[in-house]
Tab-separated table of C-alpha atoms in Angstrom:
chain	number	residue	atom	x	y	z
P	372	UNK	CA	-15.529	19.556	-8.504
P	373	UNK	CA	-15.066	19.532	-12.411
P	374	UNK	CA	-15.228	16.171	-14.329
P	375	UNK	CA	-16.372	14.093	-11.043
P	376	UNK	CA	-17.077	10.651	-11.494
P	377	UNK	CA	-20.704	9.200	-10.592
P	378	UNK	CA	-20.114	6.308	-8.717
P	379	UNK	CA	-19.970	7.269	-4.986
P	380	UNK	CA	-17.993	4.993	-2.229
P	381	UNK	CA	-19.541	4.328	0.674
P	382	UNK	CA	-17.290	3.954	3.870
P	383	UNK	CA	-17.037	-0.159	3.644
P	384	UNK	CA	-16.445	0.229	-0.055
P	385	UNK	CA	-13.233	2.201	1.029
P	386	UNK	CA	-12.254	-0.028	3.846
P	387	UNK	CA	-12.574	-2.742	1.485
P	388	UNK	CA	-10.316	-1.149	-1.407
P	389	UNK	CA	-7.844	-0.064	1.064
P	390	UNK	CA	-7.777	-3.552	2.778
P	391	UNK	CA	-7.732	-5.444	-0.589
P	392	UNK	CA	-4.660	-2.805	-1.831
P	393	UNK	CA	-2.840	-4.244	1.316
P	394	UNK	CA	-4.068	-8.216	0.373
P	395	UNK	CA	-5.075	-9.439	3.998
P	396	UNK	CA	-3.184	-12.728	2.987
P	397	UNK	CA	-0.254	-10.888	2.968
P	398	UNK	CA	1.160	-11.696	6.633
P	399	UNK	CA	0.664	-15.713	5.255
P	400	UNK	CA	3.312	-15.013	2.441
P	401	UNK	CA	6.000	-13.388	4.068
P	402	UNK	CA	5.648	-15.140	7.655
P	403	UNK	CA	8.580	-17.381	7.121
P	404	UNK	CA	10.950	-14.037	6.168
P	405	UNK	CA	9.336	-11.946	9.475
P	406	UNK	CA	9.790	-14.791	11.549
P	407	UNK	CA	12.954	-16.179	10.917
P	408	UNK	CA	14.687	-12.404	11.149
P	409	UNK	CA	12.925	-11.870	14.601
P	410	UNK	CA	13.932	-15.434	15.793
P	411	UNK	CA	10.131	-16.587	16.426
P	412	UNK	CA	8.710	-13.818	17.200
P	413	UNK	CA	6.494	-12.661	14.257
P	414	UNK	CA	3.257	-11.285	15.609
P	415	UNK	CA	5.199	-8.826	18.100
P	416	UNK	CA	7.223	-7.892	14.370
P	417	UNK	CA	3.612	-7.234	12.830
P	418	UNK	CA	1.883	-5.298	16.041
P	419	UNK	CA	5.326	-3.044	16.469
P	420	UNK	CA	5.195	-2.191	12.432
P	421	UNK	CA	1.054	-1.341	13.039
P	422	UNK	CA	1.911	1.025	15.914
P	423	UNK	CA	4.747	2.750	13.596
P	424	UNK	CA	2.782	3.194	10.632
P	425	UNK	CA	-0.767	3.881	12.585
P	426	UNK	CA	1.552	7.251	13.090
P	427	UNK	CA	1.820	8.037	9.360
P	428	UNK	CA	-2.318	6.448	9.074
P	429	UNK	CA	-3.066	9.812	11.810
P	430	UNK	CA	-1.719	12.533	10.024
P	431	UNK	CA	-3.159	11.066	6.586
P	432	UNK	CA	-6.250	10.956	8.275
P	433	UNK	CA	-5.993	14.925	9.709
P	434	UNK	CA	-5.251	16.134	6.398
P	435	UNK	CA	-7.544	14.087	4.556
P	436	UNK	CA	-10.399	15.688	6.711
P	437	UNK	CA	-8.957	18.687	5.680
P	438	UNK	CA	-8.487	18.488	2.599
P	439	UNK	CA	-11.329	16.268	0.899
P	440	UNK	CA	-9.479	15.783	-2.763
P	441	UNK	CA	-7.971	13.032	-4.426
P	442	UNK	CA	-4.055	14.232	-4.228
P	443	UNK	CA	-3.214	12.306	-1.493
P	444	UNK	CA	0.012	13.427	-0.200
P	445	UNK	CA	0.848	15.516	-3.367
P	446	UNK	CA	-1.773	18.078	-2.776
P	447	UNK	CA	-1.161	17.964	1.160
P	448	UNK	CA	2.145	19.173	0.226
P	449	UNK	CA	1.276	21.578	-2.171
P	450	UNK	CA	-1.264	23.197	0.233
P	451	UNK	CA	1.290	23.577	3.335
P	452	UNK	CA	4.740	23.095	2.225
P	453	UNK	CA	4.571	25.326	-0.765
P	454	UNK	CA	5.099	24.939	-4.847
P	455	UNK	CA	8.697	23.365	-5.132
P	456	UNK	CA	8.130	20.766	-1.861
P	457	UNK	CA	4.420	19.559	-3.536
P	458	UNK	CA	5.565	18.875	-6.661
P	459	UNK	CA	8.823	17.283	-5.542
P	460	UNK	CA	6.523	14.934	-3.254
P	461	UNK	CA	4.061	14.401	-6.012
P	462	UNK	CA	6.566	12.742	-8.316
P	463	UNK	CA	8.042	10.847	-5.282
P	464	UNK	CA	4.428	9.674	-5.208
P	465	UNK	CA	4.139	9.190	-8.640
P	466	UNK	CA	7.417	6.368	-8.339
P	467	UNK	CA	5.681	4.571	-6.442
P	468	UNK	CA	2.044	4.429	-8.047
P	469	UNK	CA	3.029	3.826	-11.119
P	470	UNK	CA	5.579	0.889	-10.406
P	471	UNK	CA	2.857	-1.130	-7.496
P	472	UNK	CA	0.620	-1.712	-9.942
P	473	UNK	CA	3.446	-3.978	-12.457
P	474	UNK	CA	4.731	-5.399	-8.915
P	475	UNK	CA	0.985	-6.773	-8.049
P	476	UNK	CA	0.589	-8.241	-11.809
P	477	UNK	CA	4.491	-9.638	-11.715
P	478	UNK	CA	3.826	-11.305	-8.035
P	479	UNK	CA	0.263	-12.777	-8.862
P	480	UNK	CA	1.572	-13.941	-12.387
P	481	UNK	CA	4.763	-15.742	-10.366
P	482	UNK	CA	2.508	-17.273	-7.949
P	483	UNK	CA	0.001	-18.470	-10.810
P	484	UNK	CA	3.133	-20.049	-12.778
P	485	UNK	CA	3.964	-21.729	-9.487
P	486	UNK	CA	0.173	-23.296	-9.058
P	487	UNK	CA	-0.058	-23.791	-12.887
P	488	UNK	CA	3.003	-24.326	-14.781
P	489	UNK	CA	1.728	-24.968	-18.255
P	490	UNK	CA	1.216	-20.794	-18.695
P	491	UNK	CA	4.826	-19.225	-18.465
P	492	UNK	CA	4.777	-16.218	-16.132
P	493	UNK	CA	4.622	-13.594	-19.041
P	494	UNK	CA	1.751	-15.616	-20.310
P	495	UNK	CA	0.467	-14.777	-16.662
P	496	UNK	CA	0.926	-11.514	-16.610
P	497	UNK	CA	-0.456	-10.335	-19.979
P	498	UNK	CA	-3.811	-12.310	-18.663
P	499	UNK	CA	-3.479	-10.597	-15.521
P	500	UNK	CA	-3.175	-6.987	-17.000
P	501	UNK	CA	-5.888	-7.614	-19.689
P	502	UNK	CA	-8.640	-8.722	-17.006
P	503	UNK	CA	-7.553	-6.428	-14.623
P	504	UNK	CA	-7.436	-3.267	-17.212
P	505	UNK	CA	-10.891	-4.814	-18.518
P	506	UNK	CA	-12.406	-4.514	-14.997
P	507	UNK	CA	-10.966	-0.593	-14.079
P	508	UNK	CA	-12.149	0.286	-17.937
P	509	UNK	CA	-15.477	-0.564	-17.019
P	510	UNK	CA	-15.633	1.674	-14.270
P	511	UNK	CA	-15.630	1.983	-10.520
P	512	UNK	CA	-19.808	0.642	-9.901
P	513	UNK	CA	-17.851	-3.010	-11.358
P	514	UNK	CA	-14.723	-2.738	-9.629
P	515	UNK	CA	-16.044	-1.868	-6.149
P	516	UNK	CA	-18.747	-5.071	-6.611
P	517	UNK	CA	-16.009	-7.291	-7.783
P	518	UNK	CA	-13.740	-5.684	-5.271
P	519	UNK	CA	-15.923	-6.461	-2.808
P	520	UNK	CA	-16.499	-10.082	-3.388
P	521	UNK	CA	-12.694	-10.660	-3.710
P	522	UNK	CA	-11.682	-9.058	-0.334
P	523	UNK	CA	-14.427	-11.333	1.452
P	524	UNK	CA	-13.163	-14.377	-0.187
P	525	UNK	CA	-9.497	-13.458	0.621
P	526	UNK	CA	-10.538	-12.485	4.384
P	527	UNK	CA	-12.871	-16.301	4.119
P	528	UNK	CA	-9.575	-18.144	3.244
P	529	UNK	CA	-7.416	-16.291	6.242
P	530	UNK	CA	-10.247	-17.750	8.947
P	531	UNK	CA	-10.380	-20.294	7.458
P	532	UNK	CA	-6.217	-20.807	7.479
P	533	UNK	CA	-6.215	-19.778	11.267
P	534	UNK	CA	-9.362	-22.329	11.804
P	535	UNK	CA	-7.150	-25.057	10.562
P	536	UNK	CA	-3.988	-23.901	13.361
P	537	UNK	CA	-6.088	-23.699	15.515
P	538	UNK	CA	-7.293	-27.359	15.632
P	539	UNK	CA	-3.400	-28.319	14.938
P	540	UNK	CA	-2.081	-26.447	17.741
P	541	UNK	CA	-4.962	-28.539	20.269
P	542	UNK	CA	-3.895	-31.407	19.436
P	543	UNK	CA	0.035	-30.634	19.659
P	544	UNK	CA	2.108	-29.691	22.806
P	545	UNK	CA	2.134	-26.421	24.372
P	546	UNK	CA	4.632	-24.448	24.184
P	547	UNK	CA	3.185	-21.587	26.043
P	548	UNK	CA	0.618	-18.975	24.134
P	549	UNK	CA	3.113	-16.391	25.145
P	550	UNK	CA	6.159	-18.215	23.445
P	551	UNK	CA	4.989	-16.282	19.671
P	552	UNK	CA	5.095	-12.774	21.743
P	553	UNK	CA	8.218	-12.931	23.315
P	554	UNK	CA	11.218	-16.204	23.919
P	555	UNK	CA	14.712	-17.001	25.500
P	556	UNK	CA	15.599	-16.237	21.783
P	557	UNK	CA	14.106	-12.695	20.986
P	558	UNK	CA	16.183	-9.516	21.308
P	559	UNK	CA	15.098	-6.074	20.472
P	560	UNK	CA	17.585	-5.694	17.656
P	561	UNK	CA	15.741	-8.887	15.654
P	562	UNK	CA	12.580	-7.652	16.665
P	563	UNK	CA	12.905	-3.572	15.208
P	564	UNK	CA	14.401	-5.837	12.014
P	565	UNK	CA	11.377	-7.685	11.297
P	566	UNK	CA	9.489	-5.214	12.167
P	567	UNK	CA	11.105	-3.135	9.283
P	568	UNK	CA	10.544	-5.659	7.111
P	569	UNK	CA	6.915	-6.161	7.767
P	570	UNK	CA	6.123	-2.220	7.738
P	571	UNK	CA	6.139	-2.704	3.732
P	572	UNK	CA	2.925	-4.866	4.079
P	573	UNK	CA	1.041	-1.812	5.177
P	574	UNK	CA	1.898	0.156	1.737
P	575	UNK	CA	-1.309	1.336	0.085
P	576	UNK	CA	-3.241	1.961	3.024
P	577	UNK	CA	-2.688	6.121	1.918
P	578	UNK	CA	-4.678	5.026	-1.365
P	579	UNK	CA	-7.616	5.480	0.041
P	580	UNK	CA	-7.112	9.076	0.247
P	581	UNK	CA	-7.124	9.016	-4.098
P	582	UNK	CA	-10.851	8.578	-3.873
P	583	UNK	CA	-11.854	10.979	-2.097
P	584	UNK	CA	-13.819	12.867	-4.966
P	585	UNK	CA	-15.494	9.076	-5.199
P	586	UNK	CA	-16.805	9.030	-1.354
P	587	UNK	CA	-20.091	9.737	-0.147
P	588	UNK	CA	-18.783	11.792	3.019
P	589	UNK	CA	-15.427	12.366	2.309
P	590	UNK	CA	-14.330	14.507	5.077
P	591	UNK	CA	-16.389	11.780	7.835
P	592	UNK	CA	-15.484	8.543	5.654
P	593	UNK	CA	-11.914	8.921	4.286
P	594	UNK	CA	-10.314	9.585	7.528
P	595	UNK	CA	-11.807	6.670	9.277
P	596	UNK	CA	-11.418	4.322	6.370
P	597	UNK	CA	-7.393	4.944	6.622
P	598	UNK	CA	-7.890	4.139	10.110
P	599	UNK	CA	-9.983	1.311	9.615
P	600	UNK	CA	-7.709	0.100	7.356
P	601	UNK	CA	-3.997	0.150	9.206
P	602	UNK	CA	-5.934	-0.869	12.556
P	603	UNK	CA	-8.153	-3.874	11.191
P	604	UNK	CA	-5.024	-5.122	8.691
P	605	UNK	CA	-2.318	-4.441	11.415
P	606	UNK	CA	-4.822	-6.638	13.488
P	607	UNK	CA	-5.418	-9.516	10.907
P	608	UNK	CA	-1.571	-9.702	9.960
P	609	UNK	CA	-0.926	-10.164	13.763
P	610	UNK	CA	-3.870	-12.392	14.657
P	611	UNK	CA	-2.275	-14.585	11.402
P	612	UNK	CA	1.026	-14.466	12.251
P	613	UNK	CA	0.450	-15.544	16.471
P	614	UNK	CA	-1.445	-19.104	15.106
P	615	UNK	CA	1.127	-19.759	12.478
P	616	UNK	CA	3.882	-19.017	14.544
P	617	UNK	CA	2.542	-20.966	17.579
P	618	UNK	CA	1.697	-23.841	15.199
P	619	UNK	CA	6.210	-23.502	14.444
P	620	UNK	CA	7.315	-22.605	17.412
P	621	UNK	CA	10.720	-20.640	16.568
P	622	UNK	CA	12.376	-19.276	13.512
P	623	UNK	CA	13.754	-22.223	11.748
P	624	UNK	CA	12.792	-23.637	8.632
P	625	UNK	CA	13.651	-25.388	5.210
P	626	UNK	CA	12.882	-22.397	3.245
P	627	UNK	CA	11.677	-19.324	4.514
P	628	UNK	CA	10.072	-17.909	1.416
P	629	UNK	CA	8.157	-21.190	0.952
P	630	UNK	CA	7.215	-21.611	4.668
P	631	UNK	CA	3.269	-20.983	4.471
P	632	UNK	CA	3.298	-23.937	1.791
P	633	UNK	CA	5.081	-26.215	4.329
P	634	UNK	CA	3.162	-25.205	7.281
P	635	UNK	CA	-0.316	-25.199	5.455
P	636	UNK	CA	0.677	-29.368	3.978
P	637	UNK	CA	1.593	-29.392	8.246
P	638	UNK	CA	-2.080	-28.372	9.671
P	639	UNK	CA	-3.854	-29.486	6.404
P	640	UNK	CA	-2.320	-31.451	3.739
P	641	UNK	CA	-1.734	-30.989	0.008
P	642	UNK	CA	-5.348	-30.722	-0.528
P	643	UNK	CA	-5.209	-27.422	2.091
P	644	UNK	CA	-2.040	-26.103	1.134
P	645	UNK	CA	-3.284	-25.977	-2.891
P	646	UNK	CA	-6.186	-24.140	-1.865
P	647	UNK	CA	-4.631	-21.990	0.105
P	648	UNK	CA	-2.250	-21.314	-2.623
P	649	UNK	CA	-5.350	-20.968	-4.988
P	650	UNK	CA	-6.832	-18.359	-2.536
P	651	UNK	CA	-3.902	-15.942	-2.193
P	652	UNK	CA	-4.322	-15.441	-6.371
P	653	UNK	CA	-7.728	-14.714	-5.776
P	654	UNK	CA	-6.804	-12.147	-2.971
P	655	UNK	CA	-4.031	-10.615	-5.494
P	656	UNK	CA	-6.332	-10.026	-8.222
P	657	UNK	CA	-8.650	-7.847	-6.292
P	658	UNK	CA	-4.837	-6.001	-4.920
P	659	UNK	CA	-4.305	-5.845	-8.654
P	660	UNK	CA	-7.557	-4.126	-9.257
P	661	UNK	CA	-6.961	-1.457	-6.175
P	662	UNK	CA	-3.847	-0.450	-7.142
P	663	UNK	CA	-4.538	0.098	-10.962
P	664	UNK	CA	-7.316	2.401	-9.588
P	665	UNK	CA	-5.701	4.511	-7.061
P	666	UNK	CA	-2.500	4.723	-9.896
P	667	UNK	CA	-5.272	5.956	-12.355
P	668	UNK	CA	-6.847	8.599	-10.069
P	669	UNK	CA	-3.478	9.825	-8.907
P	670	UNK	CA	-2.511	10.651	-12.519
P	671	UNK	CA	-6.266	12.048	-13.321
P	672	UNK	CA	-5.841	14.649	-10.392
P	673	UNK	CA	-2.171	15.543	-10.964
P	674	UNK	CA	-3.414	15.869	-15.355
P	675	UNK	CA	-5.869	18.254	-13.600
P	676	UNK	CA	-3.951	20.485	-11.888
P	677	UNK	CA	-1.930	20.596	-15.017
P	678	UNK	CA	1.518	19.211	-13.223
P	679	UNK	CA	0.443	16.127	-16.474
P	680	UNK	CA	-0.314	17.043	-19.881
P	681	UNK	CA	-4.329	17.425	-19.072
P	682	UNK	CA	-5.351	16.486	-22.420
P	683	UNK	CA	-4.971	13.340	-22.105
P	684	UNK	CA	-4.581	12.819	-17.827
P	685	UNK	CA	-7.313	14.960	-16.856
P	686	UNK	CA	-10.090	12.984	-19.230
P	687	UNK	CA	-12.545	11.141	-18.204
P	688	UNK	CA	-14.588	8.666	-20.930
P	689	UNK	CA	-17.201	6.744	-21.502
P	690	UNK	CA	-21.090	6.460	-19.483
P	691	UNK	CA	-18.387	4.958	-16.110
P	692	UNK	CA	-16.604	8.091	-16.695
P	693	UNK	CA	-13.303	6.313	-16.522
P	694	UNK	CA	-9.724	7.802	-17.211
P	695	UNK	CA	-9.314	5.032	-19.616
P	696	UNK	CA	-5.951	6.532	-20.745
P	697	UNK	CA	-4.577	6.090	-17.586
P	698	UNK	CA	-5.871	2.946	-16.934
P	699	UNK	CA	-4.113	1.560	-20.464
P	700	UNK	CA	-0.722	3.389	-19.818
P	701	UNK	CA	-0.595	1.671	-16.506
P	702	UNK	CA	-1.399	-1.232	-18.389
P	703	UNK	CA	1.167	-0.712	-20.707
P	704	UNK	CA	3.646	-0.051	-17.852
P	705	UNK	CA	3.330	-3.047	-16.658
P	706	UNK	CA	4.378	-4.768	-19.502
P	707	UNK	CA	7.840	-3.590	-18.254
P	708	UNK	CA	7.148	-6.810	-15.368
P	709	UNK	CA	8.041	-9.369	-18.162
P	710	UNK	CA	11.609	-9.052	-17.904
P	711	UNK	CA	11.361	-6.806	-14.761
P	712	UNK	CA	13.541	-7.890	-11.403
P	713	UNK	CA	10.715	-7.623	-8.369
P	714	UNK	CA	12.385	-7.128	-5.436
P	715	UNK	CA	14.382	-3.891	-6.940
P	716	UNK	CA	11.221	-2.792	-8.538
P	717	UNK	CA	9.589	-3.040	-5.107
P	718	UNK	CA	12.011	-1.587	-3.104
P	719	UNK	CA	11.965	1.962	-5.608
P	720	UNK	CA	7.769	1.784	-4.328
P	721	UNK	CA	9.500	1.676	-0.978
P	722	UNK	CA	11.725	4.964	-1.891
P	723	UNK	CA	8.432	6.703	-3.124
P	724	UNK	CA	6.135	5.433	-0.358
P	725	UNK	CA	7.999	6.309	2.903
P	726	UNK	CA	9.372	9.115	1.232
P	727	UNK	CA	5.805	10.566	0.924
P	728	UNK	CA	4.406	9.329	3.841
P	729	UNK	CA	7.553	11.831	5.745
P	730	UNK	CA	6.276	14.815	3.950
P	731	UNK	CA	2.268	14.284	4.955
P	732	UNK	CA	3.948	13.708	8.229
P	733	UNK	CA	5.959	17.007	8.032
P	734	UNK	CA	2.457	18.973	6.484
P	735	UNK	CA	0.948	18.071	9.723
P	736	UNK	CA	3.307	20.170	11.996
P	737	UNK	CA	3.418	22.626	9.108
P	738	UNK	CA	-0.543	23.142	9.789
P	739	UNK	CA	-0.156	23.268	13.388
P	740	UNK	CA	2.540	25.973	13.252
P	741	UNK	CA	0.153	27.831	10.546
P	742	UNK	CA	-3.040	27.339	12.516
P	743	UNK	CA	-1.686	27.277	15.977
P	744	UNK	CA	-3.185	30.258	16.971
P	745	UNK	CA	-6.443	30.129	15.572
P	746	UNK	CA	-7.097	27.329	16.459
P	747	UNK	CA	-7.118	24.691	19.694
P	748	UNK	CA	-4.578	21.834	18.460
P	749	UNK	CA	-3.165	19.208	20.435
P	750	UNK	CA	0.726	19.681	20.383
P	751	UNK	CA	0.542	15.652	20.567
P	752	UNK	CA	-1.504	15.018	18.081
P	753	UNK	CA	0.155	17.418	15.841
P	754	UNK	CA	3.684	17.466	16.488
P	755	UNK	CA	4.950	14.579	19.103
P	756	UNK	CA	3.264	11.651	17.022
P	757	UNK	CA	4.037	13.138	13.112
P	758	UNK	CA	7.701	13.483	14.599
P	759	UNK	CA	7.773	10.040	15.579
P	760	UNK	CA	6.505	9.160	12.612
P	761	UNK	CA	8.790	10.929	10.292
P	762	UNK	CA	11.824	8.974	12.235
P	763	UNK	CA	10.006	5.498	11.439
P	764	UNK	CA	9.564	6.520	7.762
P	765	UNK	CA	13.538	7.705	7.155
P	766	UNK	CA	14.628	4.596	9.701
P	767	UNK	CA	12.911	2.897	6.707
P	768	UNK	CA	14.416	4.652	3.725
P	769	UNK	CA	18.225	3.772	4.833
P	770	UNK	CA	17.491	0.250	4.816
P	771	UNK	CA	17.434	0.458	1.486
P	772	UNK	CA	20.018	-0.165	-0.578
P	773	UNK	CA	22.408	2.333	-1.969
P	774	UNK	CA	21.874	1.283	-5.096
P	775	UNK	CA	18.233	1.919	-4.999
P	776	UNK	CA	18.696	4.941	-3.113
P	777	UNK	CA	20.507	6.325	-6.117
P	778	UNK	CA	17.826	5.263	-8.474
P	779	UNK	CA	15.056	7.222	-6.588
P	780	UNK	CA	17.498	10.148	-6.168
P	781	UNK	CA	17.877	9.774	-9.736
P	782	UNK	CA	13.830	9.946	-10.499
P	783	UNK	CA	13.453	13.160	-8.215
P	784	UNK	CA	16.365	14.866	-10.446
P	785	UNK	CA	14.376	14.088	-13.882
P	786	UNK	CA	11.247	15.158	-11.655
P	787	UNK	CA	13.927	18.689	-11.490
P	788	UNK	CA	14.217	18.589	-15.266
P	789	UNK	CA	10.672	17.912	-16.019
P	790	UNK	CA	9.699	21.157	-13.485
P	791	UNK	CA	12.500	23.188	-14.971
P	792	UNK	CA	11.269	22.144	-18.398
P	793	UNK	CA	7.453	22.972	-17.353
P	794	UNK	CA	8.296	26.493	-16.083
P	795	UNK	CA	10.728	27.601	-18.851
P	796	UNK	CA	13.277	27.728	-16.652
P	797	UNK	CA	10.695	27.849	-13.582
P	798	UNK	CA	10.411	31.543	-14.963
P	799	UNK	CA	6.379	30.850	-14.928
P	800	UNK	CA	4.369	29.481	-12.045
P	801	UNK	CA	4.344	25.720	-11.413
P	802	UNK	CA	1.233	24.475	-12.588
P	803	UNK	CA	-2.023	23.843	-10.038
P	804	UNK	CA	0.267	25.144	-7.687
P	805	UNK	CA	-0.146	28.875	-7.759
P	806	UNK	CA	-3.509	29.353	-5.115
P	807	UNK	CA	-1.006	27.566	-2.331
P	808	UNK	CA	-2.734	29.047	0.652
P	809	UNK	CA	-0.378	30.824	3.396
């Protein structure tokens, strides 16, 4: 493979950029949200949202075996769905990678305003894109060590979180251990809402599949890191939420955004809840550092193909071998954040994300009905479960709002324009899309 970076990931180094792209503290932010919509009830919300998106996590990890290149779901659909379906899925990709990384900076410089309130939030965030940027420039040997050392820390302060319930829920009264699962209160309606809701913690788990030029084994290690990292998150967000939510029975509180402060001041104190506070910045910055990456090699590979000018997407620089101008226009992106409304730019990464993650589902059952015959493939495996998953996935998609509906409808027709614009009036062939196997 031309232009193919040294560093080589072994298969905890992509467990551990997939998990810190997900933030395993994540199920401690948004606990109050997940567990007030499901009435009390949010580790059934968080195992029910694994199980759905462990169905998308099986057919990125069949095609990733497959196909051992850093395209993700872009070059999946090139490969089986043809020219105009790839590229239309690449830029729905492309929506998505290019606004998570600004989200990550814009969240982690909120919650840093919120701990230190001296530094406005655009202070923040120009501090958070200039270390971060620093780190990704310096290439991936760095960021995988640092990466490394931040997931750890992030996974310490979680024990050490569910430590602390645990010796609060001893010394309080039962309520029964199955109370958290299932109550007089739940109904299936509050439960597949919540659920919904805490399906978007599991976005980034496909960005593993970028790095698959940066693996050791990638055909062995990228399909079992996805894996790895859906079933070991999906199990750490669940584990999380059963101790918090058994340490507040039911879902009532002051302030549901704010309700892992409360509840840490509850099993802790200030001291606790500060430091738990302090840890979930630590855990964001080594999110912020995955998902510049994965944005980065996204662009590299589609700059390659030539779908992105490759002059200046398809170059890699310096002894890391870095795509620094990637790296710097994501950067530069993310300056957008300063006056930037988060949960509408978030819910666009939604549009992207489960918009993809329906067309890697539909390339599965468009290898099985290629490949059928040659050879033996489980009709399960390769049609019952990416069918399934393809309902989650556009269940997803119309809870969004109409108004961002429009706006990602809106990106896919200047995706049309760009094409049309790339093809002279698609009278030439799409670019790295003309050896589309059939």
């Amino acid at each position: 493979m031309p232009d193919a970076t040294p560093a080589k990931l072994s298969l905890t180094s992509l467990t551990v950029f997939g998990l810190a792209y997900m933030c395993p503290s994540l199920a401690m932010v948004i606990f109050g949200v997940i567990s007030e919509r499901s009435d009390g009830i949010a580790p059934s919300a968080f195992l029910l949202a694994t199980g759905a998106m462990l169905l998308s996590a099986l057919s990125y990890a069949k095609l990733s075996r497959l196909f051992p290149v850093s395209g993700s779901a872009y070059y999946y659909a090139k490969r089986l769905l043809g020219p105009g379906c790839g590229f239309v899925v690449g830029w729905a990709v492309l929506l998505a990678y290019l606004f998570m990384p600004m989200v990550a900076w814009l969240l982690q410089s909120v919650f840093l305003n919120a701990q230190f309130p001296q530094v406005p939030t655009w202070g923040w965030l120009l501090i958070n894109i200039g270390l971060t940027t620093a780190v990704t420039v310096s290439g991936m040997t760095l960021t995988d060590r640092l990466n490394k050392v931040l997931t750890v820390l992030s996974v310490a302060l979680v024990l050490l979180f569910i430590g602390y319930c645990l010796r609060y829920v001893a010394g309080q009264p039962q309520v029964g251990f199955t109370h958290p699962v299932w109550n007089e209160h739940s109904t299936l309606t509050g439960l597949t809402a919540a659920a919904a809701i805490a399906a978007y913690s599991f976005l980034g788990f496909d960005a593993v599949t970028t790095l698959a030029e940066e693996a050791e084994q990638p055909k062995r290690d990228i399909p079992r890191a996805v894996l790895l990292v859906i079933s070991v998150g999906g199990l750490l967000f669940t584990a999380v939420a059963y101790l918090m939510q058994l340490s507040h029975p039911g879902g009532q509180f002051a302030d549901p955004e704010t309700a892992t402060y409360a509840l840490s001041i509850e099993v802790g104190g200030q001291f606790f809840a500060d430091f738990v506070n302090l840890g979930g910045i630590v855990a964001g910055f080594a999110s912020c550092l995955a998902v510049q990456v994965s944005a980065s090699r996204l662009l590299y590979f589609m700059g390659r193909e030539g779908v992105l000018p490759p002059r200046y997407f398809a170059k890699l620089q310096g002894r890391a071998r870095t795509p620094v101008f990637n790296l710097l226009l994501i950067a530069g992106l993310g300056l957008i954040g300063i006056g930037a409304d988060v949960s509408s730019a978030a819910s666009l990464i939604n549009f992207g994300a489960f918009l993809a993650f329906a067309a890697v589902n539909v390339c599965v059952i468009a290898y099985y009905r290629r490949e059928r015959r040659k050879q033996r493939l489980s009709g399960v495996g390769f049609v019952v479960f990416p069918l399934l998953a393809i309902g989650v996935n556009l269940y997803l998609l119309s809870l969004l709002s109409t108004v961002v509906i429009l706006a990602g409808v809106a990106w896919l027709v200047c995706g049309g324009l760009y094409l049309m614009w790339l093809t002279a009036g698609f009278s030439k062939p799409t670019p790295g899309l003309m050896e589309v196997e059939t």
